[in-house]
């Protein structure tokens, strides 16, 4: 691997011109006598969409939860927005938590509140706003994520899977966070909805200037919206960088992932598409 | 985060110019400023209200988020409605997309249906009456379904889940023993103490033993046990079935062609029906023991005297009255708990409501049943 931004089994090279928003160093996480993360290193840069891939049960969700502080760590450091998360006091922690938004895999909407109340929850608890403005902002967020106003007064149990994801994304964006964690945002959606959701994330990311940390299995999402991809295996980030460098990697797991039956079909299709684009336009007489 | 902690609070500065007025916006127009942001948003309108032309200069805005952009857009819309020409100036490219995306739109507040208080009151009253009847109807039909599945199980014993039944008996019966013993020893002791204390005034403190024996065996033992089990196991059954309903496990059973009543409810209700008489017996013994200890220590009635007085005061039927009631109480608790569990809707709130309703209803029904039994036993002179 010659690309400077991609390394195998080591810390990513510092890129001085870009702001690092999450920096994980030598992270060790385990449960009981099982160690899941064995000295994991990862950097997320400001303004990028990082796709995070890994086999089922490799601990993608555990890493997300460790960064969020939901899982105790055994070693290493996690710096977010340049602050060491473990060194923060409770007040600073809360201030930090208001700067990120999280979309949980199953939405995790509060089932006793309507969609609108769900979105207003973080605003109500941490900001002093008039009910009128909160209503407007909640409706605006709903519209941004592509939900109509008729969804606003529904309860989560009355929503379809895709609507739950959108509503949960609206809640994650309620406070206009700088950093958004998405845990498998397109899982359980049909290809059309998934593509729309990808596009939505892309649009919002550009509009709001978000940094997106996205755990995903969806190869389409990786191709369409991720600026950089990090791959997790054997408790470490085995490679990170633009998708092309990961595709070119000869790590056995990466080869199986991207050039296996499903991944292979997709990358072949993408390559064909690109070839067609390269063809000169037919000349008209 | 308070406004004081803000590094660059949002601010509107007014400058009169040749054409009209120029409002320079500066600072962080973000939600972090909360109320401050909203006030400044309002100030845009206040400052520009009296002019014909307004230029809003965004060059000094250090940060902008959807809330800030929305407030700016809303102010523009409000001013435009008053026939004031508004122009945005020095918009950074990264803000222009945001301002475009958050363009002003009117959000219709959801139309609240108007209602008459009297009509609402009457309709609520009617609804709760109908609900109560429907609940009763559902209860009877559930009892029927349960009985039908019991008969089916009786004729096909190989279909019955004995492992599950034993597990339920352990959970409901065996693990309740400590708490049942504890409360019954205490209640037996309290009844003894009060009996001795009050009957001493008539010099009839030896009747305390009759009081304890009859009260505990006929009523208290079974009643306390049933109430305890309704709270302890009834709630557990409702919560368990309710969360299974929420996670579509009940639906999974149904589409496999299995009956939830046979698979889930029969073992639980049967477990209750078997456990409750045993627990009632244990409760009786514990309460009598508690009474005996207090009588000895507080009333000076030795255990030997206690035993012989007790033998004179009670007969087998006194004991049987309590035990006969136990399986019926178990059936009521089990059916209410299962029914409420299966009635759970999608939300966590609904689960909580069902568990509460299950416990309240079972305790109420246990007491009602006890009253009915009292009338019944009195009329057959048992």
XYZ file of C-alpha atoms in Angstrom:
667
model
C 0.000 0.000 0.000
C 1.591 3.182 -1.126
C -1.183 5.666 -0.497
C -0.158 7.884 2.391
C -3.648 8.094 3.843
C -4.070 4.350 3.977
C -2.025 2.057 6.128
C -2.389 -1.509 7.205
C -2.379 -2.383 10.894
C -1.082 0.986 11.944
C -2.104 4.446 12.973
C -3.347 6.594 10.104
C -0.846 9.147 8.929
C -1.652 12.624 10.162
C -3.022 14.918 7.503
C -2.124 18.378 8.720
C -4.490 20.247 6.464
C -7.608 18.587 7.804
C -9.283 18.894 11.136
C -9.601 15.596 13.043
C -12.977 15.358 14.745
C -12.734 11.878 16.254
C -9.458 10.292 17.070
C -9.364 6.806 18.552
C -5.993 5.480 19.696
C -5.076 1.976 20.890
C -8.628 1.287 21.959
C -9.197 -1.898 23.925
C -12.746 -3.021 24.594
C -13.885 -6.335 25.924
C -16.636 -8.133 27.743
C -15.795 -10.759 30.336
C -12.742 -12.640 29.122
C -13.430 -11.787 25.488
C -11.505 -8.886 23.974
C -13.255 -7.342 20.995
C -11.092 -4.306 20.200
C -7.381 -4.967 20.398
C -5.634 -1.641 20.019
C -7.868 0.010 17.466
C -6.859 3.263 15.749
C -9.245 5.428 13.788
C -9.483 9.042 12.663
C -12.536 10.858 11.384
C -11.956 14.173 9.624
C -14.252 17.159 9.747
C -16.783 17.337 6.959
C -16.356 13.818 5.622
C -18.658 10.858 5.357
C -16.819 7.896 6.803
C -18.250 4.496 5.985
C -17.382 1.869 8.534
C -17.539 -1.741 7.433
C -16.821 -5.037 9.112
C -18.139 -8.546 9.373
C -21.156 -9.340 11.501
C -20.132 -9.746 15.121
C -16.784 -7.994 14.584
C -17.810 -5.134 16.832
C -18.811 -2.271 14.558
C -21.663 -1.388 16.857
C -19.430 -1.897 19.893
C -16.970 0.657 18.542
C -19.765 3.154 17.912
C -21.079 2.578 21.401
C -17.575 2.898 22.848
C -17.100 6.254 21.113
C -20.493 7.363 22.385
C -19.551 6.275 25.889
C -22.180 3.556 26.194
C -19.626 0.773 26.548
C -16.747 0.967 29.035
C -13.315 0.843 27.489
C -10.344 -1.024 28.918
C -7.583 1.007 27.420
C -6.610 3.570 24.861
C -8.010 7.018 24.329
C -10.911 8.536 22.460
C -10.657 12.210 21.543
C -13.730 13.928 20.169
C -13.623 17.541 18.969
C -10.079 17.568 20.316
C -11.139 16.719 23.862
C -10.193 13.513 25.653
C -13.561 11.970 26.365
C -12.483 10.168 29.515
C -10.967 13.306 31.048
C -14.153 15.336 30.786
C -16.273 16.210 33.780
C -20.019 15.623 33.733
C -20.866 19.157 32.547
C -18.373 19.094 29.696
C -19.598 15.624 28.790
C -23.139 16.916 28.443
C -21.966 19.836 26.329
C -20.093 17.365 24.139
C -23.121 15.122 23.805
C -25.147 18.049 22.495
C -22.722 18.412 19.625
C -23.457 15.017 18.144
C -26.560 13.258 16.952
C -27.091 9.510 16.846
C -29.314 7.454 14.601
C -29.685 4.057 16.236
C -30.163 0.992 14.125
C -33.791 0.530 15.061
C -34.494 4.223 15.398
C -34.857 4.180 19.186
C -37.656 6.712 18.974
C -39.397 7.243 22.295
C -42.499 5.134 21.886
C -44.606 7.202 24.244
C -44.075 10.446 22.304
C -45.253 11.526 18.876
C -42.730 12.077 16.115
C -42.843 15.833 16.648
C -42.344 15.486 20.393
C -39.462 13.108 19.726
C -37.728 15.741 17.600
C -38.463 18.497 20.110
C -37.189 16.443 23.027
C -33.512 17.488 22.718
C -34.500 21.124 22.019
C -36.868 21.218 24.945
C -34.363 19.734 27.345
C -31.297 21.730 26.414
C -32.441 24.995 24.826
C -34.867 27.687 25.808
C -37.111 28.195 22.834
C -40.728 29.183 22.433
C -43.140 26.369 21.642
C -43.951 28.130 18.374
C -40.348 28.091 17.169
C -39.858 24.508 18.325
C -42.943 23.477 16.349
C -41.620 25.228 13.269
C -38.149 23.747 13.629
C -39.533 20.252 14.179
C -41.681 20.541 11.064
C -38.727 21.938 9.126
C -36.551 19.002 10.194
C -39.308 16.594 9.231
C -39.511 18.178 5.809
C -35.721 18.094 5.441
C -35.718 14.335 6.009
C -38.591 13.914 3.596
C -41.479 13.234 5.927
C -44.769 15.004 5.464
C -46.512 16.981 8.139
C -49.057 14.182 8.568
C -46.327 12.088 10.204
C -45.703 14.713 12.874
C -48.484 13.701 15.197
C -48.100 9.969 14.744
C -46.609 7.669 17.319
C -43.557 5.584 16.373
C -45.609 2.383 16.419
C -47.754 3.794 13.621
C -44.787 4.379 11.289
C -43.281 2.099 8.675
C -39.616 1.060 8.903
C -38.436 3.713 6.459
C -40.420 6.435 8.189
C -38.950 5.413 11.557
C -35.428 5.836 10.112
C -36.295 9.255 8.734
C -37.958 10.382 11.947
C -34.989 9.139 13.945
C -32.651 11.021 11.614
C -34.731 14.165 12.149
C -34.338 13.698 15.896
C -30.602 13.118 15.533
C -30.423 16.434 13.644
C -32.649 18.309 16.095
C -29.836 20.347 17.620
C -27.930 20.800 14.347
C -25.024 18.656 15.491
C -21.609 18.821 13.902
C -21.177 15.083 14.026
C -23.755 12.422 13.234
C -23.462 8.708 13.958
C -25.560 6.506 11.744
C -25.838 2.829 12.669
C -26.845 0.903 9.564
C -29.114 3.652 8.258
C -30.263 1.754 5.190
C -30.697 -1.721 6.666
C -34.231 -2.967 6.322
C -35.102 -0.486 3.588
C -35.975 -1.419 0.040
C -33.355 -0.437 -2.595
C -35.353 2.627 -3.699
C -35.823 3.911 -0.151
C -32.211 3.059 0.652
C -30.997 5.040 -2.356
C -33.235 7.950 -1.350
C -31.911 7.755 2.169
C -28.330 7.797 0.905
C -29.114 10.805 -1.202
C -30.789 12.454 1.767
C -27.731 11.912 3.942
C -25.549 13.308 1.191
C -27.717 16.402 0.776
C -27.970 17.042 4.491
C -24.263 16.497 4.905
C -23.539 19.175 2.314
C -26.248 21.560 3.469
C -25.473 21.382 7.150
C -21.758 20.721 6.832
C -22.021 17.534 8.853
C -19.402 14.994 9.642
C -20.966 11.577 9.265
C -19.772 8.378 10.890
C -21.754 5.656 9.224
C -21.713 1.992 10.118
C -23.067 0.151 7.139
C -23.272 -3.100 5.261
C -24.777 -1.462 2.258
C -22.191 -1.535 -0.522
C -24.308 0.913 -2.491
C -24.029 3.471 0.304
C -20.278 3.016 0.337
C -20.087 3.642 -3.397
C -22.486 6.547 -3.493
C -21.888 8.782 -0.491
C -18.835 7.783 1.502
C -15.705 9.887 1.137
C -13.628 7.388 3.017
C -14.122 3.836 4.183
C -12.631 2.108 7.208
C -12.721 -1.655 7.556
C -12.789 -3.470 10.862
C -11.507 -7.002 11.279
C -9.657 -8.926 13.996
C -10.370 -6.129 16.458
C -8.487 -3.513 14.457
C -9.058 -1.132 11.596
C -7.301 -3.144 8.903
C -7.542 -0.431 6.287
C -8.939 3.003 5.826
C -8.999 5.408 2.927
C -10.949 6.186 -0.209
C -12.984 3.250 -1.457
C -10.689 2.736 -4.455
C -7.701 1.973 -2.255
C -9.726 -0.536 -0.257
C -10.910 -2.135 -3.468
C -7.321 -2.434 -4.587
C -6.186 -3.919 -1.278
C -5.212 -7.570 -1.223
C -6.156 -8.229 2.390
C -8.103 -11.517 2.245
C -11.079 -10.210 4.192
C -11.338 -7.057 2.094
C -11.080 -9.100 -1.084
C -13.858 -11.374 0.135
C -15.964 -8.390 1.151
C -15.657 -6.299 -1.988
C -14.959 -8.963 -4.573
C -17.139 -11.750 -3.199
C -20.365 -12.832 -4.869
C -22.364 -9.720 -3.970
C -19.627 -7.134 -3.759
C -18.024 -8.399 -6.958
C -21.245 -8.066 -8.907
C -21.703 -4.525 -7.674
C -18.150 -3.362 -8.328
C -18.268 -4.903 -11.776
C -21.488 -3.018 -12.468
C -19.944 0.200 -11.221
C -16.876 -0.272 -13.398
C -19.061 -0.898 -16.448
C -21.018 2.232 -15.693
C -17.846 4.232 -15.459
C -16.627 2.777 -18.759
C -19.789 3.873 -20.451
C -19.363 7.344 -19.084
C -15.899 7.429 -20.563
C -17.122 6.614 -24.040
C -17.102 9.613 -26.302
C -20.537 10.878 -27.150
C -21.770 9.645 -30.536
C -21.243 12.255 -33.125
C -24.284 13.382 -34.970
C -23.917 14.042 -38.655
C -25.361 25.936 27.801
C -26.081 29.459 28.872
C -25.866 32.576 26.765
C -23.036 33.794 28.957
C -20.954 30.839 27.785
C -21.400 31.884 24.172
C -18.301 33.194 22.538
C -20.013 35.062 19.759
C -23.674 35.706 20.534
C -25.895 36.470 17.540
C -26.385 40.169 17.037
C -28.237 42.560 14.754
C -26.682 45.978 14.115
C -28.717 48.679 12.401
C -27.249 51.277 10.075
C -29.339 53.780 8.173
C -28.171 54.096 4.574
C -29.195 56.142 1.578
C -31.736 53.671 0.196
C -33.126 52.421 3.453
C -31.732 50.479 6.318
C -28.879 48.070 6.540
C -28.915 45.300 9.141
C -25.595 43.636 9.789
C -25.907 40.205 11.320
C -22.949 38.933 13.267
C -21.955 36.114 15.617
C -23.118 32.510 15.762
C -26.650 32.195 14.507
C -27.036 28.737 15.973
C -29.358 26.918 18.348
C -26.727 27.055 21.082
C -27.841 30.633 21.695
C -31.396 29.373 22.348
C -33.564 32.236 23.508
C -31.040 34.832 22.494
C -31.221 33.609 18.924
C -34.987 33.804 18.901
C -34.934 37.353 20.278
C -32.409 38.524 17.694
C -34.519 36.901 14.974
C -37.426 38.983 16.180
C -35.235 42.077 16.273
C -34.609 41.826 12.526
C -38.299 42.555 12.034
C -38.467 45.209 14.758
C -35.514 47.153 13.349
C -36.683 47.075 9.753
C -40.398 47.520 10.240
C -40.540 51.223 9.473
C -38.432 51.220 6.329
C -39.145 50.544 2.684
C -35.894 48.856 1.820
C -33.836 46.536 3.944
C -30.500 44.987 3.220
C -29.496 42.124 5.453
C -25.758 41.704 5.507
C -24.564 38.222 6.473
C -20.834 38.858 6.052
C -20.113 38.806 9.796
C -22.103 35.669 10.575
C -19.561 33.225 11.939
C -21.842 30.214 12.127
C -25.256 29.423 10.788
C -27.469 26.411 11.380
C -30.980 25.472 10.348
C -32.554 27.325 13.247
C -30.663 30.525 12.437
C -31.376 30.197 8.735
C -35.026 29.548 9.461
C -35.312 32.667 11.612
C -33.666 34.805 8.926
C -35.977 33.365 6.291
C -39.017 33.848 8.473
C -38.069 37.465 9.094
C -37.631 37.978 5.353
C -41.041 36.511 4.747
C -42.658 38.678 7.450
C -41.038 41.816 6.054
C -42.016 40.959 2.512
C -45.589 40.613 3.671
C -45.440 44.206 4.894
C -44.303 45.310 1.436
C -40.731 45.878 2.511
C -38.108 44.974 -0.026
C -35.510 42.676 1.517
C -32.164 41.851 0.031
C -29.612 39.410 1.408
C -26.033 40.488 0.984
C -22.678 38.820 1.313
C -24.088 35.337 1.681
C -21.302 32.800 1.868
C -21.719 29.937 -0.594
C -21.991 27.353 2.176
C -24.838 29.326 3.742
C -26.766 29.811 0.529
C -27.685 26.100 0.240
C -28.797 26.109 3.836
C -30.870 29.254 3.358
C -32.399 27.715 0.269
C -33.252 24.456 1.999
C -34.883 26.253 4.899
C -36.922 28.652 2.767
C -40.025 29.901 4.506
C -43.075 27.718 4.384
C -46.210 27.917 6.445
C -46.811 24.920 8.644
C -50.457 24.275 9.121
C -51.085 23.561 12.757
C -52.972 20.267 12.969
C -56.652 21.035 13.131
C -57.912 20.245 16.580
C -61.389 18.819 16.474
C -63.691 21.102 18.407
C -65.710 19.368 21.042
C -68.455 20.081 23.460
C -67.546 19.388 27.087
C -70.918 17.827 27.947
C -70.896 15.653 24.854
C -67.294 14.637 25.552
C -68.166 13.756 29.137
C -71.182 11.690 28.126
C -69.301 9.962 25.340
C -66.441 9.154 27.737
C -68.929 7.738 30.211
C -70.591 5.654 27.532
C -67.234 4.520 26.198
C -66.023 3.346 29.581
C -69.296 1.485 30.197
C -69.039 -0.238 26.834
C -65.349 -0.925 27.465
C -66.118 -2.535 30.816
C -68.742 -4.790 29.249
C -66.450 -5.610 26.356
C -63.686 -6.429 28.815
C -66.019 -8.780 30.660
C -67.035 -10.378 27.373
C -63.396 -10.785 26.381
C -62.663 -12.313 29.786
C -65.426 -14.887 29.413
C -64.391 -15.743 25.865
C -60.764 -16.032 26.983
C -61.847 -18.384 29.778
C -63.679 -20.434 27.169
C -60.625 -20.579 24.914
C -58.469 -21.574 27.854
C -60.892 -24.325 28.881
C -61.085 -25.605 25.311
C -57.325 -25.792 25.104
C -57.228 -27.519 28.522
C -59.627 -30.147 27.236
C -57.516 -30.543 24.117
C -54.416 -30.946 26.224
C -56.190 -33.455 28.484
C -57.062 -35.592 25.475
C -53.614 -35.152 23.895
C -51.311 -35.279 26.917
C -48.247 -35.657 24.711
C -48.877 -32.082 23.482
C -48.537 -30.678 26.959
C -45.378 -28.821 27.865
C -44.383 -30.381 31.182
C -40.924 -28.797 31.217
C -42.457 -25.394 30.867
C -45.008 -26.183 33.584
C -42.279 -27.235 36.002
C -40.298 -24.084 35.198
C -43.370 -21.968 35.898
C -44.053 -23.760 39.187
C -40.503 -23.030 40.220
C -40.810 -19.375 39.260
C -44.276 -18.775 40.637
C -44.372 -21.199 43.538
C -40.973 -22.099 44.830
C -39.369 -18.682 44.506
C -42.282 -16.956 46.230
C -41.956 -19.049 49.392
C -39.618 -16.700 51.318
C -41.708 -13.568 50.836
C -44.989 -15.416 51.470
C -43.605 -16.912 54.690
C -42.276 -13.553 55.811
C -45.456 -11.536 55.352
C -47.650 -14.272 56.806
C -45.521 -14.702 59.938
C -45.785 -10.950 60.450
C -49.516 -10.765 59.821
C -50.160 -13.796 62.049
C -48.150 -12.092 64.781
C -50.003 -8.804 64.364
C -53.412 -10.505 64.523
C -52.305 -12.341 67.675
C -51.035 -9.186 69.328
C -54.203 -7.233 68.568
C -56.398 -10.183 69.599
C -54.675 -10.531 72.951
C -54.623 -6.789 73.546
C -58.295 -6.177 72.705
C -59.760 -9.403 74.163
C -57.866 -8.884 77.432
C -60.439 -6.187 78.285
C -63.065 -8.959 78.476
C -60.691 -11.405 80.076
C -61.095 -13.551 77.007
C -57.559 -13.529 75.684
C -57.550 -17.287 75.195
C -60.080 -16.759 72.401
C -57.240 -15.144 70.503
C -56.260 -18.622 69.347
C -59.716 -19.144 67.788
C -59.471 -15.742 66.192
C -56.081 -16.502 64.667
C -57.010 -20.017 63.595
C -60.280 -19.126 61.883
C -59.243 -15.793 60.411
C -55.963 -17.059 59.027
C -57.178 -20.379 57.673
C -60.435 -19.155 56.152
C -59.456 -15.747 54.850
C -56.080 -14.180 55.491
C -53.775 -16.943 54.308
C -55.345 -17.310 50.895
C -56.059 -13.601 50.469
C -52.541 -12.417 51.292
C -51.022 -15.132 49.136
C -53.265 -14.279 46.184
C -52.573 -10.573 46.437
C -48.852 -11.211 46.726
C -48.878 -13.539 43.729
C -51.010 -11.135 41.695
C -48.390 -8.466 42.304
C -45.390 -10.705 41.898
C -46.266 -13.280 39.255
C -49.293 -11.713 37.568
C -47.271 -8.640 36.685
C -44.397 -10.811 35.462
C -46.709 -12.815 33.197
C -48.252 -9.635 31.753
C -44.871 -8.039 31.138
C -43.462 -11.195 29.587
C -46.400 -11.786 27.247
C -46.611 -8.057 26.507
C -43.018 -7.788 25.391
C -43.417 -10.971 23.366
C -46.394 -9.333 21.691
C -44.346 -6.188 20.991
C -41.544 -8.187 19.409
C -44.015 -10.118 17.236
C -43.174 -13.403 18.993
C -46.883 -14.093 19.487
C -47.468 -13.530 15.766
C -44.586 -15.900 15.020
C -46.321 -18.612 17.073
C -49.613 -17.984 15.302
C -48.172 -18.290 11.814
C -46.448 -21.542 12.809
C -49.913 -22.858 13.496
C -49.319 -22.941 17.237
C -51.785 -21.565 19.730
C -50.322 -18.998 22.135
C -52.844 -20.174 24.709
C -51.571 -23.727 24.506
C -47.881 -22.858 24.292
C -47.554 -19.864 26.588
C -50.637 -19.404 28.674
C -51.611 -22.948 29.652
C -48.287 -23.664 31.424
C -48.425 -20.336 33.247
C -52.033 -20.567 34.385
C -51.662 -24.237 35.330
C -48.465 -23.363 37.168
C -50.432 -20.772 39.121
C -53.283 -23.192 39.807
C -50.871 -25.782 41.190
C -48.677 -23.319 43.083
C -51.278 -21.213 44.793
C -52.870 -23.945 46.995
C -49.391 -25.064 48.070
C -48.387 -21.500 48.821
C -51.657 -20.991 50.691
C -50.872 -24.003 52.856
C -47.408 -22.625 53.555
C -48.917 -19.214 54.274
C -51.402 -20.752 56.737
C -48.654 -22.544 58.593
C -46.465 -19.452 58.668
C -49.264 -17.258 59.995
C -50.188 -19.795 62.669
C -46.539 -19.991 63.659
C -46.323 -16.201 63.867
C -49.507 -16.157 65.969
C -48.190 -18.856 68.238
C -44.899 -17.085 68.888
C -46.617 -13.797 69.721
C -49.247 -15.528 71.880
C -46.493 -17.199 73.850
C -44.244 -14.206 74.190
C -46.902 -11.506 74.553
C -49.966 -13.350 75.893
C -48.314 -16.059 77.917
C -50.069 -18.854 76.038
C -47.609 -21.731 75.797
C -47.281 -23.580 72.461
C -48.831 -26.669 74.008
C -51.841 -24.674 75.190
C -51.967 -22.920 71.818
C -52.105 -26.248 70.008
C -54.872 -27.674 72.151
C -56.940 -24.454 71.935
C -56.443 -24.412 68.181
C -57.615 -28.024 67.925
C -60.855 -27.094 69.652
C -61.376 -23.942 67.587
C -60.949 -25.252 64.065
C -62.001 -28.263 62.057
C -60.787 -29.641 58.759
C -63.377 -27.602 56.881
C -61.961 -24.351 58.285
C -58.703 -25.219 56.585
C -60.415 -26.481 53.440
C -62.366 -23.238 52.960
C -59.103 -21.428 52.393
C -57.511 -24.105 50.227
C -60.579 -24.561 47.998
C -60.487 -20.874 47.123
C -56.827 -20.899 46.085
C -57.086 -22.516 42.617
C -59.922 -20.185 41.663
C -57.902 -17.179 42.708
C -55.031 -18.584 40.633
C -57.267 -18.956 37.597
C -58.498 -15.371 37.902
C -54.979 -13.983 38.318
C -53.610 -16.060 35.456
C -56.369 -15.210 33.017
C -56.314 -11.483 33.745
C -52.518 -11.376 33.520
C -52.448 -13.269 30.209
C -55.298 -11.293 28.693
C -53.742 -7.971 29.560
C -50.359 -9.131 28.314
C -51.785 -10.048 24.929
C -53.628 -6.709 24.726
C -50.321 -4.787 24.715
C -49.851 -2.379 21.815
C -46.574 -1.270 20.260
C -45.294 1.261 22.775
C -43.417 0.934 26.049
C -46.086 3.103 27.635
C -48.751 0.607 26.629
C -46.787 -2.209 28.272
C -46.583 -0.237 31.503
C -50.283 0.490 31.369
C -51.135 -3.164 30.801
C -48.992 -4.339 33.717
C -50.595 -1.795 36.040
C -54.058 -2.693 34.830
C -53.330 -6.393 35.221
C -52.192 -6.061 38.840
C -55.012 -3.702 39.839
C -57.647 -5.843 38.154
C -56.371 -9.123 39.595
C -56.198 -7.776 43.149
C -59.684 -6.329 42.786
C -61.043 -9.587 41.359
C -59.326 -11.642 44.069
C -61.131 -9.623 46.742
C -64.449 -9.798 44.890
C -64.050 -13.569 44.529
C -63.263 -13.854 48.211
C -66.508 -12.005 48.999
C -68.496 -14.262 46.715
C -66.976 -17.348 48.345
C -67.822 -15.969 51.807
C -71.470 -15.631 50.754
C -71.416 -19.066 49.155
C -69.867 -20.868 52.135
C -72.206 -19.089 54.541
C -75.258 -20.117 52.527
C -74.239 -23.786 52.361
C -73.260 -23.570 56.015
C -69.723 -24.934 55.432
